[in-house]
Amino acid sequence: DEGKIVVVGEGQGAYLACLYAFRSKDPSVKGIMNLHGMCDPLTYYDGGGGALTPELDLLVGGSERKFYWEYSPWRYVSDSSPPLLTVHGTLDTEVPIWVSDNFHAWVHSRSCRHYIARVIAEGANLQQGFYSVGGQICRYCLEHFLASVRWPWSECAGRVGPADCDVFPYLNPGPSATEAEAG
């Protein structure tokens, strides 16, 4: 169904998926799945960079902060953005988990629905191996996220079990009005 697209990316592909989905405002995109990607290059840059800095310099067109600002997906997040699921290993040394945590804090502040699955004791290749712990958690999150964003509750009958549709029914809806005023 062309009206129910979910953009998926892993690693640098997740960065490109987030940049496309948030920047384009394409109404057919119903969700974004980020599999341990560098979706906040500006925070990574401000945090001193790391192993991916040379690759990011190539992606964004330079090594100055202004380039990282221009190509940071979070610049384009709004309350009308599609929901975001991130699955990230806590032991990832290429893209530290704090980068995803920071990205989700920003997404939350913009009232965009989101969920981050922090996979304990897994690194960058958390979905490696079909029966690995990381692989099982990754698949579980992806299947249930797809069910929640592609098929509203009323349409779930016959596709997947009711429990599958209710795993991410609201995601994290963003701050309440009281939280926003206080913050």
mmCIF file of C-alpha atoms in Angstrom:
data_model
loop_
_atom_site.group_PDB
_atom_site.id
_atom_site.type_symbol
_atom_site.label_atom_id
_atom_site.label_comp_id
_atom_site.label_asym_id
_atom_site.label_seq_id
_atom_site.Cartn_x
_atom_site.Cartn_y
_atom_site.Cartn_z
ATOM 1 C CA ASP A 1 0.000 0.000 0.000
ATOM 2 C CA GLU A 2 1.732 3.167 -1.190
ATOM 3 C CA GLY A 3 -0.005 5.239 1.485
ATOM 4 C CA LYS A 4 1.529 3.235 4.328
ATOM 5 C CA ILE A 5 5.296 3.379 3.824
ATOM 6 C CA VAL A 6 7.733 2.763 6.660
ATOM 7 C CA VAL A 7 11.272 3.967 5.973
ATOM 8 C CA VAL A 8 13.901 1.627 7.415
ATOM 9 C CA GLY A 9 17.641 2.084 7.722
ATOM 10 C CA GLU A 10 20.590 0.513 9.481
ATOM 11 C CA GLY A 11 23.754 2.396 10.409
ATOM 12 C CA GLN A 12 24.334 5.215 7.910
ATOM 13 C CA GLY A 13 21.195 4.073 6.081
ATOM 14 C CA ALA A 14 19.223 4.930 9.217
ATOM 15 C CA TYR A 15 20.674 8.433 9.125
ATOM 16 C CA LEU A 16 19.527 8.809 5.505
ATOM 17 C CA ALA A 17 16.094 7.318 6.312
ATOM 18 C CA CYS A 18 15.577 9.806 9.157
ATOM 19 C CA LEU A 19 16.839 12.727 7.100
ATOM 20 C CA TYR A 20 14.499 11.843 4.231
ATOM 21 C CA ALA A 21 11.416 11.150 6.354
ATOM 22 C CA PHE A 22 11.731 14.200 8.614
ATOM 23 C CA ARG A 23 12.893 16.639 5.930
ATOM 24 C CA SER A 24 10.553 15.656 3.083
ATOM 25 C CA LYS A 25 7.321 15.716 5.128
ATOM 26 C CA ASP A 26 6.053 12.990 2.747
ATOM 27 C CA PRO A 27 2.514 12.123 3.968
ATOM 28 C CA SER A 28 2.784 8.528 2.717
ATOM 29 C CA VAL A 29 5.577 7.822 5.245
ATOM 30 C CA LYS A 30 3.827 6.373 8.302
ATOM 31 C CA GLY A 31 6.903 5.447 10.338
ATOM 32 C CA ILE A 32 10.695 5.472 10.569
ATOM 33 C CA MET A 33 12.805 2.575 11.841
ATOM 34 C CA ASN A 34 16.335 3.473 12.901
ATOM 35 C CA LEU A 35 18.536 0.441 13.511
ATOM 36 C CA HIS A 36 21.460 1.849 15.530
ATOM 37 C CA GLY A 37 22.102 4.706 13.130
ATOM 38 C CA MET A 38 23.886 8.023 13.520
ATOM 39 C CA CYS A 39 20.750 10.161 13.432
ATOM 40 C CA ASP A 40 22.158 13.087 15.371
ATOM 41 C CA PRO A 41 25.462 14.006 13.726
ATOM 42 C CA LEU A 42 25.507 17.438 15.353
ATOM 43 C CA THR A 43 25.505 15.967 18.876
ATOM 44 C CA TYR A 44 28.161 13.477 17.784
ATOM 45 C CA TYR A 45 30.259 16.356 16.406
ATOM 46 C CA ASP A 46 29.742 18.504 19.531
ATOM 47 C CA GLY A 47 30.668 15.509 21.705
ATOM 48 C CA GLY A 48 34.116 15.291 20.127
ATOM 49 C CA GLY A 49 33.272 12.926 17.294
ATOM 50 C CA GLY A 50 34.750 9.485 17.061
ATOM 51 C CA ALA A 51 35.365 6.666 14.624
ATOM 52 C CA LEU A 52 32.649 7.817 12.208
ATOM 53 C CA THR A 53 33.807 11.438 11.889
ATOM 54 C CA PRO A 54 35.605 10.969 8.508
ATOM 55 C CA GLU A 55 32.525 9.232 7.037
ATOM 56 C CA LEU A 56 30.208 11.922 8.384
ATOM 57 C CA ASP A 57 32.432 14.665 6.959
ATOM 58 C CA LEU A 58 31.921 13.077 3.534
ATOM 59 C CA LEU A 59 28.158 12.687 4.022
ATOM 60 C CA VAL A 60 27.530 16.260 5.138
ATOM 61 C CA GLY A 61 30.057 17.897 2.815
ATOM 62 C CA GLY A 62 32.631 19.234 5.243
ATOM 63 C CA SER A 63 34.093 19.139 8.714
ATOM 64 C CA GLU A 64 32.679 22.410 10.055
ATOM 65 C CA ARG A 65 29.780 22.527 12.501
ATOM 66 C CA LYS A 66 27.558 24.389 10.017
ATOM 67 C CA PHE A 67 27.548 21.345 7.711
ATOM 68 C CA TYR A 68 26.501 19.079 10.556
ATOM 69 C CA TRP A 69 23.707 21.518 11.442
ATOM 70 C CA GLU A 70 22.365 21.585 7.886
ATOM 71 C CA TYR A 71 22.186 17.787 7.642
ATOM 72 C CA SER A 72 20.921 16.923 11.122
ATOM 73 C CA PRO A 73 17.557 15.118 10.866
ATOM 74 C CA TRP A 74 16.366 16.543 14.185
ATOM 75 C CA ARG A 75 16.242 20.011 12.587
ATOM 76 C CA TYR A 76 13.151 18.890 10.700
ATOM 77 C CA VAL A 77 11.230 17.045 13.452
ATOM 78 C CA SER A 78 7.778 18.366 14.302
ATOM 79 C CA ASP A 79 4.577 17.162 15.930
ATOM 80 C CA SER A 80 3.347 16.081 12.484
ATOM 81 C CA SER A 81 6.423 13.917 11.779
ATOM 82 C CA PRO A 82 5.907 10.162 11.453
ATOM 83 C CA PRO A 83 6.618 8.018 14.535
ATOM 84 C CA LEU A 84 10.216 6.925 15.087
ATOM 85 C CA LEU A 85 11.481 3.602 16.433
ATOM 86 C CA THR A 86 15.162 3.295 17.314
ATOM 87 C CA VAL A 87 16.747 -0.023 18.286
ATOM 88 C CA HIS A 88 20.244 0.540 19.655
ATOM 89 C CA GLY A 89 22.740 -1.571 21.594
ATOM 90 C CA THR A 90 24.067 -0.048 24.812
ATOM 91 C CA LEU A 91 27.617 -1.291 24.064
ATOM 92 C CA ASP A 92 27.806 0.241 20.584
ATOM 93 C CA THR A 93 31.266 1.817 20.256
ATOM 94 C CA GLU A 94 30.764 3.302 16.772
ATOM 95 C CA VAL A 95 27.601 5.251 17.574
ATOM 96 C CA PRO A 96 27.387 5.570 21.360
ATOM 97 C CA ILE A 97 23.926 5.076 22.868
ATOM 98 C CA TRP A 98 23.967 8.617 24.281
ATOM 99 C CA VAL A 99 23.673 9.943 20.719
ATOM 100 C CA SER A 100 20.356 8.114 20.255
ATOM 101 C CA ASP A 101 19.212 9.104 23.748
ATOM 102 C CA ASN A 102 19.904 12.744 22.934
ATOM 103 C CA PHE A 103 18.126 12.459 19.579
ATOM 104 C CA HIS A 104 15.041 10.964 21.234
ATOM 105 C CA ALA A 105 15.025 13.698 23.877
ATOM 106 C CA TRP A 106 14.827 16.225 21.040
ATOM 107 C CA VAL A 107 12.152 14.226 19.187
ATOM 108 C CA HIS A 108 10.168 14.062 22.438
ATOM 109 C CA SER A 109 10.461 17.829 22.949
ATOM 110 C CA ARG A 110 8.958 18.367 19.478
ATOM 111 C CA SER A 111 5.891 16.227 20.409
ATOM 112 C CA CYS A 112 6.717 13.563 17.825
ATOM 113 C CA ARG A 113 5.725 9.992 18.706
ATOM 114 C CA HIS A 114 8.802 7.836 19.318
ATOM 115 C CA TYR A 115 10.195 4.778 21.045
ATOM 116 C CA ILE A 116 13.773 3.778 21.766
ATOM 117 C CA ALA A 117 14.577 0.151 22.493
ATOM 118 C CA ARG A 118 17.880 0.126 24.376
ATOM 119 C CA VAL A 119 19.292 -3.394 23.950
ATOM 120 C CA ILE A 120 21.427 -4.090 27.014
ATOM 121 C CA ALA A 121 24.905 -5.602 26.475
ATOM 122 C CA GLU A 122 24.728 -5.496 22.670
ATOM 123 C CA GLY A 123 27.003 -3.600 20.294
ATOM 124 C CA ALA A 124 26.611 -2.203 16.789
ATOM 125 C CA ASN A 125 25.615 -5.501 15.174
ATOM 126 C CA LEU A 126 22.742 -6.227 17.501
ATOM 127 C CA GLN A 127 20.642 -7.997 14.892
ATOM 128 C CA GLN A 128 23.516 -10.231 13.777
ATOM 129 C CA GLY A 129 22.473 -13.842 14.045
ATOM 130 C CA PHE A 130 18.828 -14.769 13.604
ATOM 131 C CA TYR A 131 18.552 -16.336 17.070
ATOM 132 C CA SER A 132 20.843 -13.962 18.976
ATOM 133 C CA VAL A 133 19.323 -11.983 21.838
ATOM 134 C CA GLY A 134 19.808 -8.737 19.919
ATOM 135 C CA GLY A 135 18.331 -10.281 16.773
ATOM 136 C CA GLN A 136 15.238 -11.471 18.634
ATOM 137 C CA ILE A 137 14.681 -8.115 20.348
ATOM 138 C CA CYS A 138 15.237 -6.245 17.084
ATOM 139 C CA ARG A 139 12.725 -8.409 15.197
ATOM 140 C CA TYR A 140 10.166 -8.181 18.005
ATOM 141 C CA CYS A 141 10.362 -4.377 18.029
ATOM 142 C CA LEU A 142 10.218 -4.100 14.250
ATOM 143 C CA GLU A 143 7.244 -6.442 13.854
ATOM 144 C CA HIS A 144 5.215 -4.712 16.529
ATOM 145 C CA PHE A 145 6.161 -1.230 15.379
ATOM 146 C CA LEU A 146 5.070 -2.087 11.835
ATOM 147 C CA ALA A 147 1.772 -3.400 13.145
ATOM 148 C CA SER A 148 1.171 -0.256 15.182
ATOM 149 C CA VAL A 149 1.958 2.317 12.479
ATOM 150 C CA ARG A 150 0.723 0.547 9.353
ATOM 151 C CA TRP A 151 -2.528 -0.859 10.708
ATOM 152 C CA PRO A 152 -4.588 1.176 13.142
ATOM 153 C CA TRP A 153 -6.272 -0.885 15.841
ATOM 154 C CA SER A 154 -9.549 -1.064 13.926
ATOM 155 C CA GLU A 155 -7.792 -2.605 10.913
ATOM 156 C CA CYS A 156 -5.745 -5.200 12.818
ATOM 157 C CA ALA A 157 -8.284 -8.014 12.753
ATOM 158 C CA GLY A 158 -7.087 -10.827 10.534
ATOM 159 C CA ARG A 159 -3.571 -9.454 10.025
ATOM 160 C CA VAL A 160 -1.944 -9.975 13.395
ATOM 161 C CA GLY A 161 -3.194 -10.770 16.884
ATOM 162 C CA PRO A 162 -4.748 -7.934 18.937
ATOM 163 C CA ALA A 163 -1.804 -7.955 21.321
ATOM 164 C CA ASP A 164 0.531 -7.265 18.401
ATOM 165 C CA CYS A 165 -1.319 -4.076 17.532
ATOM 166 C CA ASP A 166 -1.265 -2.814 21.079
ATOM 167 C CA VAL A 167 2.479 -3.006 21.788
ATOM 168 C CA PHE A 168 3.198 0.525 20.617
ATOM 169 C CA PRO A 169 -0.330 2.004 20.678
ATOM 170 C CA TYR A 170 0.711 5.514 21.595
ATOM 171 C CA LEU A 171 4.495 5.349 21.493
ATOM 172 C CA ASN A 172 5.821 8.301 23.511
ATOM 173 C CA PRO A 173 3.480 11.125 22.573
ATOM 174 C CA GLY A 174 5.790 13.975 23.600
ATOM 175 C CA PRO A 175 5.538 16.276 26.566
ATOM 176 C CA SER A 176 2.167 17.207 27.990
ATOM 177 C CA ALA A 177 1.152 20.869 27.935
ATOM 178 C CA THR A 178 2.138 21.136 31.600
ATOM 179 C CA GLU A 179 5.590 19.653 30.928
ATOM 180 C CA ALA A 180 6.125 21.952 27.947
ATOM 181 C CA GLU A 181 5.188 25.039 29.970
ATOM 182 C CA ALA A 182 7.428 24.002 32.881
ATOM 183 C CA GLY A 183 10.396 23.106 30.660
#
